[in-house]
mmCIF file of C-alpha atoms in Angstrom:
data_model
loop_
_atom_site.group_PDB
_atom_site.id
_atom_site.type_symbol
_atom_site.label_atom_id
_atom_site.label_comp_id
_atom_site.label_asym_id
_atom_site.label_seq_id
_atom_site.Cartn_x
_atom_site.Cartn_y
_atom_site.Cartn_z
ATOM 1 C CA MET A 196 31.401 13.932 1.538
ATOM 2 C CA GLY A 197 31.284 15.213 -2.125
ATOM 3 C CA LEU A 198 31.608 13.177 -5.069
ATOM 4 C CA PHE A 199 34.791 15.551 -6.519
ATOM 5 C CA SER A 200 37.839 16.289 -4.629
ATOM 6 C CA VAL A 201 39.862 20.166 -4.907
ATOM 7 C CA GLY A 202 42.773 20.847 -3.135
ATOM 8 C CA TYR A 203 43.502 24.383 -2.355
ATOM 9 C CA TYR A 204 46.579 25.734 -1.699
ATOM 10 C CA VAL A 205 46.737 29.161 0.165
ATOM 11 C CA HIS A 206 49.920 31.350 0.558
ATOM 12 C CA HIS A 207 50.447 32.590 4.128
ATOM 13 C CA GLN A 208 51.697 35.930 3.267
ATOM 14 C CA GLY A 209 49.310 38.440 4.094
ATOM 15 C CA SER A 210 45.726 38.080 4.561
ATOM 16 C CA GLY A 211 44.725 38.432 0.682
ATOM 17 C CA HIS A 212 45.164 34.725 -0.445
ATOM 18 C CA THR A 213 43.122 33.678 2.527
ATOM 19 C CA HIS A 214 40.044 35.689 2.178
ATOM 20 C CA ARG A 215 39.880 35.064 -1.446
ATOM 21 C CA ALA A 216 40.428 31.272 -0.665
ATOM 22 C CA LEU A 217 37.688 31.915 1.633
ATOM 23 C CA SER A 218 35.131 33.405 -0.857
ATOM 24 C CA ILE A 219 35.848 30.755 -3.451
ATOM 25 C CA SER A 220 35.366 27.623 -1.188
ATOM 26 C CA GLN A 221 32.213 28.745 0.188
ATOM 27 C CA ALA A 222 30.532 29.420 -3.308
ATOM 28 C CA LEU A 223 31.565 25.520 -4.188
ATOM 29 C CA PRO A 224 28.505 23.167 -4.599
ATOM 30 C CA ALA A 225 27.947 20.518 -1.690
ATOM 31 C CA ASP A 226 28.993 17.813 -4.427
ATOM 32 C CA VAL A 227 32.654 19.428 -4.124
ATOM 33 C CA THR A 228 34.955 18.539 -1.149
ATOM 34 C CA VAL A 229 37.675 21.408 -0.997
ATOM 35 C CA THR A 230 40.977 20.904 1.305
ATOM 36 C CA GLY A 231 43.039 23.687 2.266
ATOM 37 C CA LEU A 232 46.677 23.441 2.168
ATOM 38 C CA SER A 233 49.046 25.873 3.836
ATOM 39 C CA THR A 234 51.154 27.078 6.302
ATOM 40 C CA ALA A 235 48.853 29.652 7.942
ATOM 41 C CA PRO A 236 46.175 28.449 10.261
ATOM 42 C CA LYS A 237 42.551 27.079 8.939
ATOM 43 C CA PRO A 238 40.215 30.034 8.896
ATOM 44 C CA THR A 239 37.239 30.668 10.356
ATOM 45 C CA GLY A 240 34.523 29.604 8.185
ATOM 46 C CA TRP A 241 36.261 26.999 6.071
ATOM 47 C CA PRO A 242 34.117 24.592 4.384
ATOM 48 C CA GLY A 243 36.020 21.769 4.713
ATOM 49 C CA GLU A 244 39.398 19.919 5.760
ATOM 50 C CA TRP A 245 42.628 21.977 6.423
ATOM 51 C CA VAL A 246 46.080 20.448 6.117
ATOM 52 C CA GLN A 247 48.649 22.556 8.056
ATOM 53 C CA LEU A 248 52.092 22.649 6.271
ATOM 54 C CA ALA A 249 55.245 22.359 7.796
ATOM 55 C CA ASP A 250 56.698 26.106 7.555
ATOM 56 C CA ASP A 251 60.015 26.566 5.241
ATOM 57 C CA ALA A 252 61.081 29.770 6.194
ATOM 58 C CA GLY A 253 64.598 30.655 7.657
ATOM 59 C CA ALA A 254 66.414 29.105 4.595
ATOM 60 C CA LEU A 255 70.175 31.254 3.802
ATOM 61 C CA PRO A 256 70.977 31.813 0.359
ATOM 62 C CA THR A 257 73.919 29.598 0.380
ATOM 63 C CA GLN A 258 71.571 26.698 0.305
ATOM 64 C CA GLY A 259 70.536 27.271 -3.185
ATOM 65 C CA LEU A 260 67.003 28.802 -3.220
ATOM 66 C CA THR A 261 66.303 28.904 -7.106
ATOM 67 C CA ALA A 262 67.539 25.747 -8.259
ATOM 68 C CA GLY A 263 69.789 27.767 -10.921
ATOM 69 C CA GLY A 264 66.962 30.163 -11.208
ATOM 70 C CA ARG A 265 64.188 27.525 -12.212
ATOM 71 C CA LEU A 266 62.295 27.657 -9.183
ATOM 72 C CA HIS A 267 61.784 30.457 -6.801
ATOM 73 C CA TYR A 268 62.372 28.677 -3.107
ATOM 74 C CA VAL A 269 63.687 25.195 -2.822
ATOM 75 C CA PRO A 270 66.336 25.848 -0.312
ATOM 76 C CA LEU A 271 68.854 22.522 -0.010
ATOM 77 C CA GLY A 272 68.588 20.152 2.997
ATOM 78 C CA HIS A 273 65.770 22.297 4.707
ATOM 79 C CA ASP A 274 63.534 20.259 6.815
ATOM 80 C CA GLY A 275 60.995 22.342 6.799
ATOM 81 C CA LEU A 276 60.271 21.993 3.180
ATOM 82 C CA ARG A 277 61.004 18.690 2.849
ATOM 83 C CA THR A 278 58.522 17.896 5.125
ATOM 84 C CA ARG A 279 55.581 20.315 3.584
ATOM 85 C CA MET A 280 56.286 18.892 0.168
ATOM 86 C CA ALA A 281 55.729 15.451 1.688
ATOM 87 C CA GLN A 282 52.743 16.560 3.424
ATOM 88 C CA ILE A 283 51.042 18.181 -0.238
ATOM 89 C CA ALA A 284 52.238 14.789 -1.640
ATOM 90 C CA ASP A 285 50.696 12.407 0.557
ATOM 91 C CA TRP A 286 47.856 14.293 0.873
ATOM 92 C CA ILE A 287 46.882 13.988 -3.405
ATOM 93 C CA ASP A 288 48.015 10.144 -2.588
ATOM 94 C CA GLN A 289 45.443 9.546 -0.495
ATOM 95 C CA HIS A 290 42.777 11.838 -1.646
ATOM 96 C CA GLN A 291 43.182 11.540 -5.511
ATOM 97 C CA PRO A 292 41.928 15.119 -5.997
ATOM 98 C CA ASP A 293 40.186 16.036 -9.348
ATOM 99 C CA LEU A 294 41.831 19.241 -9.619
ATOM 100 C CA MET A 295 44.334 21.777 -7.320
ATOM 101 C CA ILE A 296 44.237 25.516 -6.878
ATOM 102 C CA VAL A 297 47.303 26.681 -5.971
ATOM 103 C CA ASP A 298 46.926 30.780 -5.115
ATOM 104 C CA VAL A 299 50.494 31.008 -5.245
ATOM 105 C CA SER A 300 53.708 29.072 -5.732
ATOM 106 C CA VAL A 301 55.007 27.669 -8.729
ATOM 107 C CA GLU A 302 56.664 24.681 -6.853
ATOM 108 C CA VAL A 303 53.319 23.543 -5.414
ATOM 109 C CA ALA A 304 51.730 23.965 -9.129
ATOM 110 C CA LEU A 305 54.683 21.912 -10.331
ATOM 111 C CA LEU A 306 54.242 19.141 -7.704
ATOM 112 C CA ALA A 307 50.540 18.651 -8.437
ATOM 113 C CA ARG A 308 51.095 18.631 -12.195
ATOM 114 C CA LEU A 309 54.068 15.749 -11.591
ATOM 115 C CA HIS A 310 51.318 13.917 -9.367
ATOM 116 C CA GLY A 311 48.849 13.839 -12.726
ATOM 117 C CA VAL A 312 46.497 16.459 -11.146
ATOM 118 C CA ARG A 313 44.725 19.115 -12.966
ATOM 119 C CA VAL A 314 45.923 22.532 -12.045
ATOM 120 C CA VAL A 315 44.587 25.800 -11.826
ATOM 121 C CA SER A 316 46.879 28.768 -10.883
ATOM 122 C CA VAL A 317 46.214 32.171 -9.851
ATOM 123 C CA ALA A 318 47.414 35.088 -12.085
ATOM 124 C CA MET A 319 49.551 37.565 -10.057
ATOM 125 C CA PRO A 320 50.202 41.322 -11.694
ATOM 126 C CA GLY A 321 53.524 42.395 -12.352
ATOM 127 C CA GLN A 322 57.106 41.475 -14.655
ATOM 128 C CA ARG A 323 56.098 37.548 -14.254
ATOM 129 C CA ASP A 324 58.674 36.410 -17.259
ATOM 130 C CA ASP A 325 61.062 34.957 -15.352
ATOM 131 C CA PRO A 326 61.546 31.108 -15.889
ATOM 132 C CA ALA A 327 60.206 29.949 -12.446
ATOM 133 C CA HIS A 328 56.849 32.098 -13.407
ATOM 134 C CA ARG A 329 56.914 30.993 -16.677
ATOM 135 C CA LEU A 330 57.281 27.172 -15.566
ATOM 136 C CA GLY A 331 54.527 27.625 -13.152
ATOM 137 C CA TYR A 332 52.353 29.067 -15.790
ATOM 138 C CA ASP A 333 53.365 26.306 -18.587
ATOM 139 C CA VAL A 334 52.358 23.575 -16.420
ATOM 140 C CA SER A 335 48.819 24.918 -15.160
ATOM 141 C CA ASP A 336 45.718 23.738 -16.850
ATOM 142 C CA HIS A 337 44.492 27.076 -16.485
ATOM 143 C CA LEU A 338 44.697 30.397 -14.786
ATOM 144 C CA LEU A 339 42.391 32.545 -13.151
ATOM 145 C CA ALA A 340 42.786 36.022 -12.763
ATOM 146 C CA PRO A 341 40.708 37.928 -10.196
ATOM 147 C CA TRP A 342 40.542 41.116 -11.924
ATOM 148 C CA PRO A 343 38.246 42.412 -14.783
ATOM 149 C CA THR A 344 38.595 41.038 -18.359
ATOM 150 C CA ALA A 345 39.047 44.583 -19.606
ATOM 151 C CA VAL A 346 41.728 45.518 -18.097
ATOM 152 C CA GLY A 347 43.386 42.307 -19.725
ATOM 153 C CA PRO A 348 46.960 40.193 -18.474
ATOM 154 C CA LEU A 349 48.665 42.093 -15.583
ATOM 155 C CA TRP A 350 51.893 40.253 -16.942
ATOM 156 C CA PRO A 351 53.724 39.462 -20.008
ATOM 157 C CA ALA A 352 51.227 36.733 -20.953
ATOM 158 C CA THR A 353 51.720 34.579 -24.009
ATOM 159 C CA ALA A 354 49.577 33.827 -26.748
ATOM 160 C CA GLU A 355 49.138 30.342 -24.529
ATOM 161 C CA ASP A 356 48.480 32.138 -21.405
ATOM 162 C CA ARG A 357 45.754 34.244 -23.002
ATOM 163 C CA ALA A 358 43.973 31.232 -24.241
ATOM 164 C CA LYS A 359 43.666 29.705 -21.148
ATOM 165 C CA THR A 360 43.053 32.379 -18.813
ATOM 166 C CA THR A 361 39.584 33.188 -17.349
ATOM 167 C CA PHE A 362 39.007 37.298 -15.971
ATOM 168 C CA VAL A 363 36.192 36.778 -12.989
ATOM 169 C CA GLY A 364 36.822 40.088 -11.723
ATOM 170 C CA ALA A 365 38.112 40.750 -8.204
ATOM 171 C CA ILE A 366 37.002 38.636 -5.535
ATOM 172 C CA SER A 367 36.126 40.398 -1.889
ATOM 173 C CA ARG A 368 35.133 38.763 1.402
ATOM 174 C CA PHE A 369 32.016 41.707 1.186
ATOM 175 C CA ALA A 370 29.489 41.816 -1.131
ATOM 176 C CA PRO A 371 29.636 45.540 -2.630
ATOM 177 C CA LEU A 372 27.515 47.811 -1.697
ATOM 178 C CA SER A 373 24.250 47.937 -3.302
ATOM 179 C CA ARG A 374 23.188 51.690 -2.469
ATOM 180 C CA PRO A 375 25.074 55.073 -0.923
ATOM 181 C CA VAL A 376 25.823 54.695 2.744
ATOM 182 C CA GLN A 377 26.507 57.927 4.832
ATOM 183 C CA THR A 378 30.531 59.164 4.720
ATOM 184 C CA PHE A 379 32.437 61.466 6.742
ATOM 185 C CA ARG A 380 35.762 63.141 6.417
ATOM 186 C CA ARG A 381 37.343 60.419 7.457
ATOM 187 C CA VAL A 382 40.376 58.952 5.832
ATOM 188 C CA VAL A 383 41.161 55.303 6.373
ATOM 189 C CA VAL A 384 44.613 53.974 5.923
ATOM 190 C CA LEU A 385 44.257 50.281 5.052
ATOM 191 C CA ASN A 386 47.805 48.994 5.697
ATOM 192 C CA GLY A 387 46.588 45.213 7.302
ATOM 193 C CA ASN A 388 49.658 42.717 8.067
ATOM 194 C CA GLY A 389 50.731 41.768 4.503
ATOM 195 C CA GLY A 390 53.743 44.418 4.915
ATOM 196 C CA ALA A 391 55.488 47.625 6.051
ATOM 197 C CA GLY A 392 53.205 50.620 5.558
ATOM 198 C CA PRO A 393 53.381 54.135 6.399
ATOM 199 C CA SER A 394 54.862 55.272 10.229
ATOM 200 C CA PRO A 395 52.838 56.432 12.558
ATOM 201 C CA THR A 396 54.592 59.353 12.620
ATOM 202 C CA ALA A 397 53.816 60.034 8.530
ATOM 203 C CA ILE A 398 50.365 59.358 9.279
ATOM 204 C CA ALA A 399 50.456 61.725 11.909
ATOM 205 C CA ASP A 400 51.757 64.437 10.295
ATOM 206 C CA ALA A 401 49.467 64.089 7.604
ATOM 207 C CA ALA A 402 46.661 64.418 9.821
ATOM 208 C CA ALA A 403 48.209 67.441 11.387
ATOM 209 C CA ALA A 404 48.358 69.015 7.944
ATOM 210 C CA THR A 405 44.387 68.084 7.811
ATOM 211 C CA PRO A 406 42.792 69.134 10.580
ATOM 212 C CA ASP A 407 39.178 68.751 9.164
ATOM 213 C CA TRP A 408 39.816 65.144 8.353
ATOM 214 C CA GLU A 409 39.847 62.611 11.044
ATOM 215 C CA TRP A 410 42.483 59.691 10.250
ATOM 216 C CA VAL A 411 42.207 56.041 11.155
ATOM 217 C CA HIS A 412 45.583 54.073 10.879
ATOM 218 C CA LEU A 413 44.403 50.124 10.259
ATOM 219 C CA ASP A 414 47.605 48.160 10.679
ATOM 220 C CA ARG A 415 47.929 45.362 12.982
ATOM 221 C CA ALA A 416 51.362 46.250 14.104
ATOM 222 C CA HIS A 417 51.191 49.920 14.256
ATOM 223 C CA GLY A 418 47.987 51.379 14.486
ATOM 224 C CA ARG A 419 44.410 49.763 15.268
ATOM 225 C CA TRP A 420 43.308 46.439 14.367
ATOM 226 C CA VAL A 421 40.088 45.479 13.903
ATOM 227 C CA GLU A 422 38.594 41.968 12.413
ATOM 228 C CA ASP A 423 35.887 43.571 10.098
ATOM 229 C CA PRO A 424 36.971 46.965 8.626
ATOM 230 C CA TRP A 425 33.711 47.002 6.547
ATOM 231 C CA PRO A 426 31.716 49.782 8.319
ATOM 232 C CA LEU A 427 35.185 51.831 8.175
ATOM 233 C CA LEU A 428 35.785 51.309 4.593
ATOM 234 C CA CYS A 429 32.270 52.238 4.082
ATOM 235 C CA SER A 430 32.042 55.568 5.884
ATOM 236 C CA ALA A 431 35.606 56.555 4.789
ATOM 237 C CA GLY A 432 35.552 59.816 2.928
ATOM 238 C CA VAL A 433 38.748 58.479 1.191
ATOM 239 C CA VAL A 434 40.874 55.537 2.000
ATOM 240 C CA VAL A 435 44.523 55.512 1.582
ATOM 241 C CA SER A 436 46.053 52.014 0.523
ATOM 242 C CA HIS A 437 49.005 49.807 -0.916
ATOM 243 C CA ALA A 438 48.126 48.405 -4.033
ATOM 244 C CA GLY A 439 47.379 44.698 -3.048
ATOM 245 C CA GLN A 440 44.450 42.820 -4.781
ATOM 246 C CA ASN A 441 42.673 42.016 -1.582
ATOM 247 C CA ALA A 442 42.698 45.621 -0.365
ATOM 248 C CA ILE A 443 41.773 47.044 -3.902
ATOM 249 C CA ALA A 444 39.031 44.512 -4.072
ATOM 250 C CA GLU A 445 37.843 45.446 -0.379
ATOM 251 C CA ILE A 446 37.761 49.237 -1.131
ATOM 252 C CA ALA A 447 35.935 48.402 -4.816
ATOM 253 C CA ALA A 448 33.550 46.752 -2.879
ATOM 254 C CA ALA A 449 32.764 49.786 -0.444
ATOM 255 C CA ARG A 450 32.758 52.095 -3.277
ATOM 256 C CA ARG A 451 35.290 54.900 -1.632
ATOM 257 C CA PRO A 452 37.538 56.587 -3.959
ATOM 258 C CA ALA A 453 41.184 55.929 -2.799
ATOM 259 C CA VAL A 454 44.626 57.278 -2.565
ATOM 260 C CA VAL A 455 46.698 54.366 -3.730
ATOM 261 C CA ILE A 456 50.584 53.587 -2.642
ATOM 262 C CA PRO A 457 51.649 50.808 -4.164
ATOM 263 C CA GLN A 458 54.531 48.972 -1.950
ATOM 264 C CA GLU A 459 58.008 47.376 -3.188
ATOM 265 C CA ARG A 460 56.826 43.718 -3.743
ATOM 266 C CA PRO A 461 58.984 40.941 -6.020
ATOM 267 C CA PHE A 462 58.124 41.272 -9.603
ATOM 268 C CA ARG A 463 56.892 45.072 -9.280
ATOM 269 C CA GLU A 464 53.206 43.445 -8.223
ATOM 270 C CA GLN A 465 51.874 46.655 -6.769
ATOM 271 C CA ARG A 466 53.344 49.132 -8.911
ATOM 272 C CA VAL A 467 52.013 47.074 -12.098
ATOM 273 C CA MET A 468 48.352 46.753 -10.115
ATOM 274 C CA ALA A 469 48.776 50.728 -9.155
ATOM 275 C CA ASP A 470 49.334 51.984 -12.839
ATOM 276 C CA ALA A 471 46.489 49.400 -14.342
ATOM 277 C CA LEU A 472 43.839 50.977 -12.107
ATOM 278 C CA ALA A 473 45.037 54.832 -12.667
ATOM 279 C CA GLY A 474 45.607 53.915 -16.354
ATOM 280 C CA ARG A 475 43.500 50.845 -18.685
ATOM 281 C CA ALA A 476 41.238 50.244 -15.739
ATOM 282 C CA ARG A 477 40.297 54.491 -14.979
ATOM 283 C CA MET A 478 39.231 53.480 -11.475
ATOM 284 C CA PRO A 479 38.266 55.891 -8.530
ATOM 285 C CA VAL A 480 42.305 56.226 -7.721
ATOM 286 C CA VAL A 481 44.985 58.793 -6.924
ATOM 287 C CA VAL A 482 48.001 56.876 -7.232
ATOM 288 C CA ARG A 483 51.526 58.057 -5.750
ATOM 289 C CA PRO A 484 54.676 56.241 -6.104
ATOM 290 C CA GLY A 485 55.539 56.755 -2.071
ATOM 291 C CA TRP A 486 54.033 59.005 0.870
ATOM 292 C CA PRO A 487 53.142 62.459 0.456
ATOM 293 C CA ALA A 488 54.670 65.302 2.304
ATOM 294 C CA PRO A 489 52.294 66.697 4.541
ATOM 295 C CA GLN A 490 51.691 69.739 2.956
ATOM 296 C CA ASP A 491 50.315 68.016 -0.116
ATOM 297 C CA TRP A 492 47.802 65.958 1.482
ATOM 298 C CA PRO A 493 44.973 68.551 1.698
ATOM 299 C CA ALA A 494 44.704 69.251 -2.062
ATOM 300 C CA LEU A 495 45.278 65.407 -2.738
ATOM 301 C CA LEU A 496 42.078 64.368 -0.355
ATOM 302 C CA ALA A 497 40.298 66.968 -1.962
ATOM 303 C CA GLN A 498 40.897 65.768 -5.210
ATOM 304 C CA THR A 499 40.384 62.338 -4.252
ATOM 305 C CA GLU A 500 37.535 62.891 -2.565
ATOM 306 C CA ALA A 501 35.428 64.105 -5.360
ATOM 307 C CA LEU A 502 36.112 61.238 -7.606
ATOM 308 C CA ASP A 503 32.927 58.986 -8.581
ATOM 309 C CA GLY A 504 33.243 56.067 -6.065
ATOM 310 C CA THR A 505 30.896 53.614 -8.387
ATOM 311 C CA ARG A 506 32.966 53.282 -11.130
ATOM 312 C CA TRP A 507 34.496 51.093 -8.978
ATOM 313 C CA ARG A 508 31.264 48.284 -9.939
ATOM 314 C CA ALA A 509 33.407 47.809 -13.224
ATOM 315 C CA TRP A 510 36.477 46.309 -10.921
ATOM 316 C CA ASN A 511 34.120 44.334 -8.595
ATOM 317 C CA ASP A 512 30.657 43.844 -9.103
ATOM 318 C CA GLY A 513 30.442 40.792 -6.535
ATOM 319 C CA HIS A 514 30.095 37.888 -8.807
ATOM 320 C CA GLY A 515 33.846 37.346 -9.125
ATOM 321 C CA ALA A 516 34.119 34.082 -6.595
ATOM 322 C CA GLU A 517 30.604 32.538 -8.634
ATOM 323 C CA ARG A 518 32.714 33.484 -12.060
ATOM 324 C CA ALA A 519 35.874 31.527 -10.378
ATOM 325 C CA VAL A 520 33.804 28.535 -9.367
ATOM 326 C CA ALA A 521 32.097 28.324 -12.474
ATOM 327 C CA LEU A 522 35.648 28.243 -14.395
ATOM 328 C CA LEU A 523 36.591 24.925 -11.895
ATOM 329 C CA LEU A 524 33.566 23.330 -12.038
ATOM 330 C CA ASP A 525 33.852 23.541 -16.068
ATOM 331 C CA LEU A 526 37.154 21.903 -15.432
ATOM 332 C CA LEU A 527 35.574 19.294 -13.949
ATOM 333 C CA PRO A 528 34.592 17.185 -16.940
ATOM 334 C CA GLU A 529 33.206 14.231 -15.226
ATOM 335 C CA ARG A 530 31.072 16.537 -12.724
ATOM 336 C CA THR A 531 29.603 18.402 -16.162
ATOM 337 C CA ALA A 532 28.654 15.008 -17.921
ATOM 338 C CA ALA A 533 26.954 13.828 -14.480
ATOM 339 C CA VAL A 534 25.346 17.198 -13.961
ATOM 340 C CA SER A 535 24.266 17.434 -18.029
ATOM 341 C CA ALA A 536 22.867 13.540 -17.934
#
C-alpha cells in the first residue's frame, strides 16, 4: 500500500473521463495509492480500489435540482444522491486522502473541501461562469486543463483561475504515432457512447455521395462498435468527430486530419472546443456547425484530407498524463519533502 492516498472522482457520462483517469492513475508512482469513485463500473486496468457510487439519476425538476442556482445537481429527497454523498464522505473519513482529483463535479469538489481535503478539479471548456462553476473552481486548490498551454483557458477564467491552472496537453489512452502509417480512402465517424451523433441514414447519404471513400461508423448504439478503435483511426484518410475532449485527444494521437462537428452540450462545451481547434490552436481540422448535406461531402473530404496531420503534435505530444502526475505530486508537500531528503 502506498504512503500517500489520492481519491479520483470520475464522472460517468461517456467514456472520456474514465479514459483520462486511467491514463493518469497508471502513471502514478508506487508510493501513491489511488482510489476511483464513480457511478461507472471499475474499468479494466485500474491500479487501485474502486468505490461504486449509488446512482443519483432520475430526479424531477420539482425537486429543487440546483439549490437556487448555486449547485448543478442536488435534488431534494433523492435516495441515490444521499447515499453517494455518504459513500464519498465515508471513504474520506476512513482513508484520510492527501488529495482529491475531481473530473468533474462541483458538488464532489465542495464535499471534499468541506472535509479539509486538497482538491484538484479538471477544467472544462465552455461558458463556465455560472455560480456553481465559479464555486467549484474557487474552492479547488488547483485546476488541471488537459489541452496545451498555448491555447490558454477555454472558459471565462479569472486572474485567480489563471494563477492556479496547469495546462498539461491532451491526455489519451493511446501513445501518439511516432512515424507515418499507411492510410486509406476511409472515413471513420467517431461517435462513441457519450451522446447523440449522426444518424445511420445521414451517414449512408454521405457515403453514397462519395463512392470512392469507405465509411466506417463507430457508434455503440447505431453503428459498428470496437473496443480498440486505434487501428481504424490511424488508417483513416479523414476522421469525422464531435468535439469531445477524449475524441479529440485520440484523433490527435493518430495524427489524422478531421472534420469536427460539435454536438450540443451544456455551457457550449463542444462549440468552444471546436472554435479553439480551428482558431487559436490552428489544428488540422475543418469545423462545421452541423452535419453537411450529402453534396458537400466530396469537396469537404478533399479539403480535410489535404491538411497536415502532424500538426496535432502541438495538441498531444504523448506526455499529458506525465505532466498531470507531476502536478499532483507537487501538491503533496510531505511527499516532496520525503523525496528531497
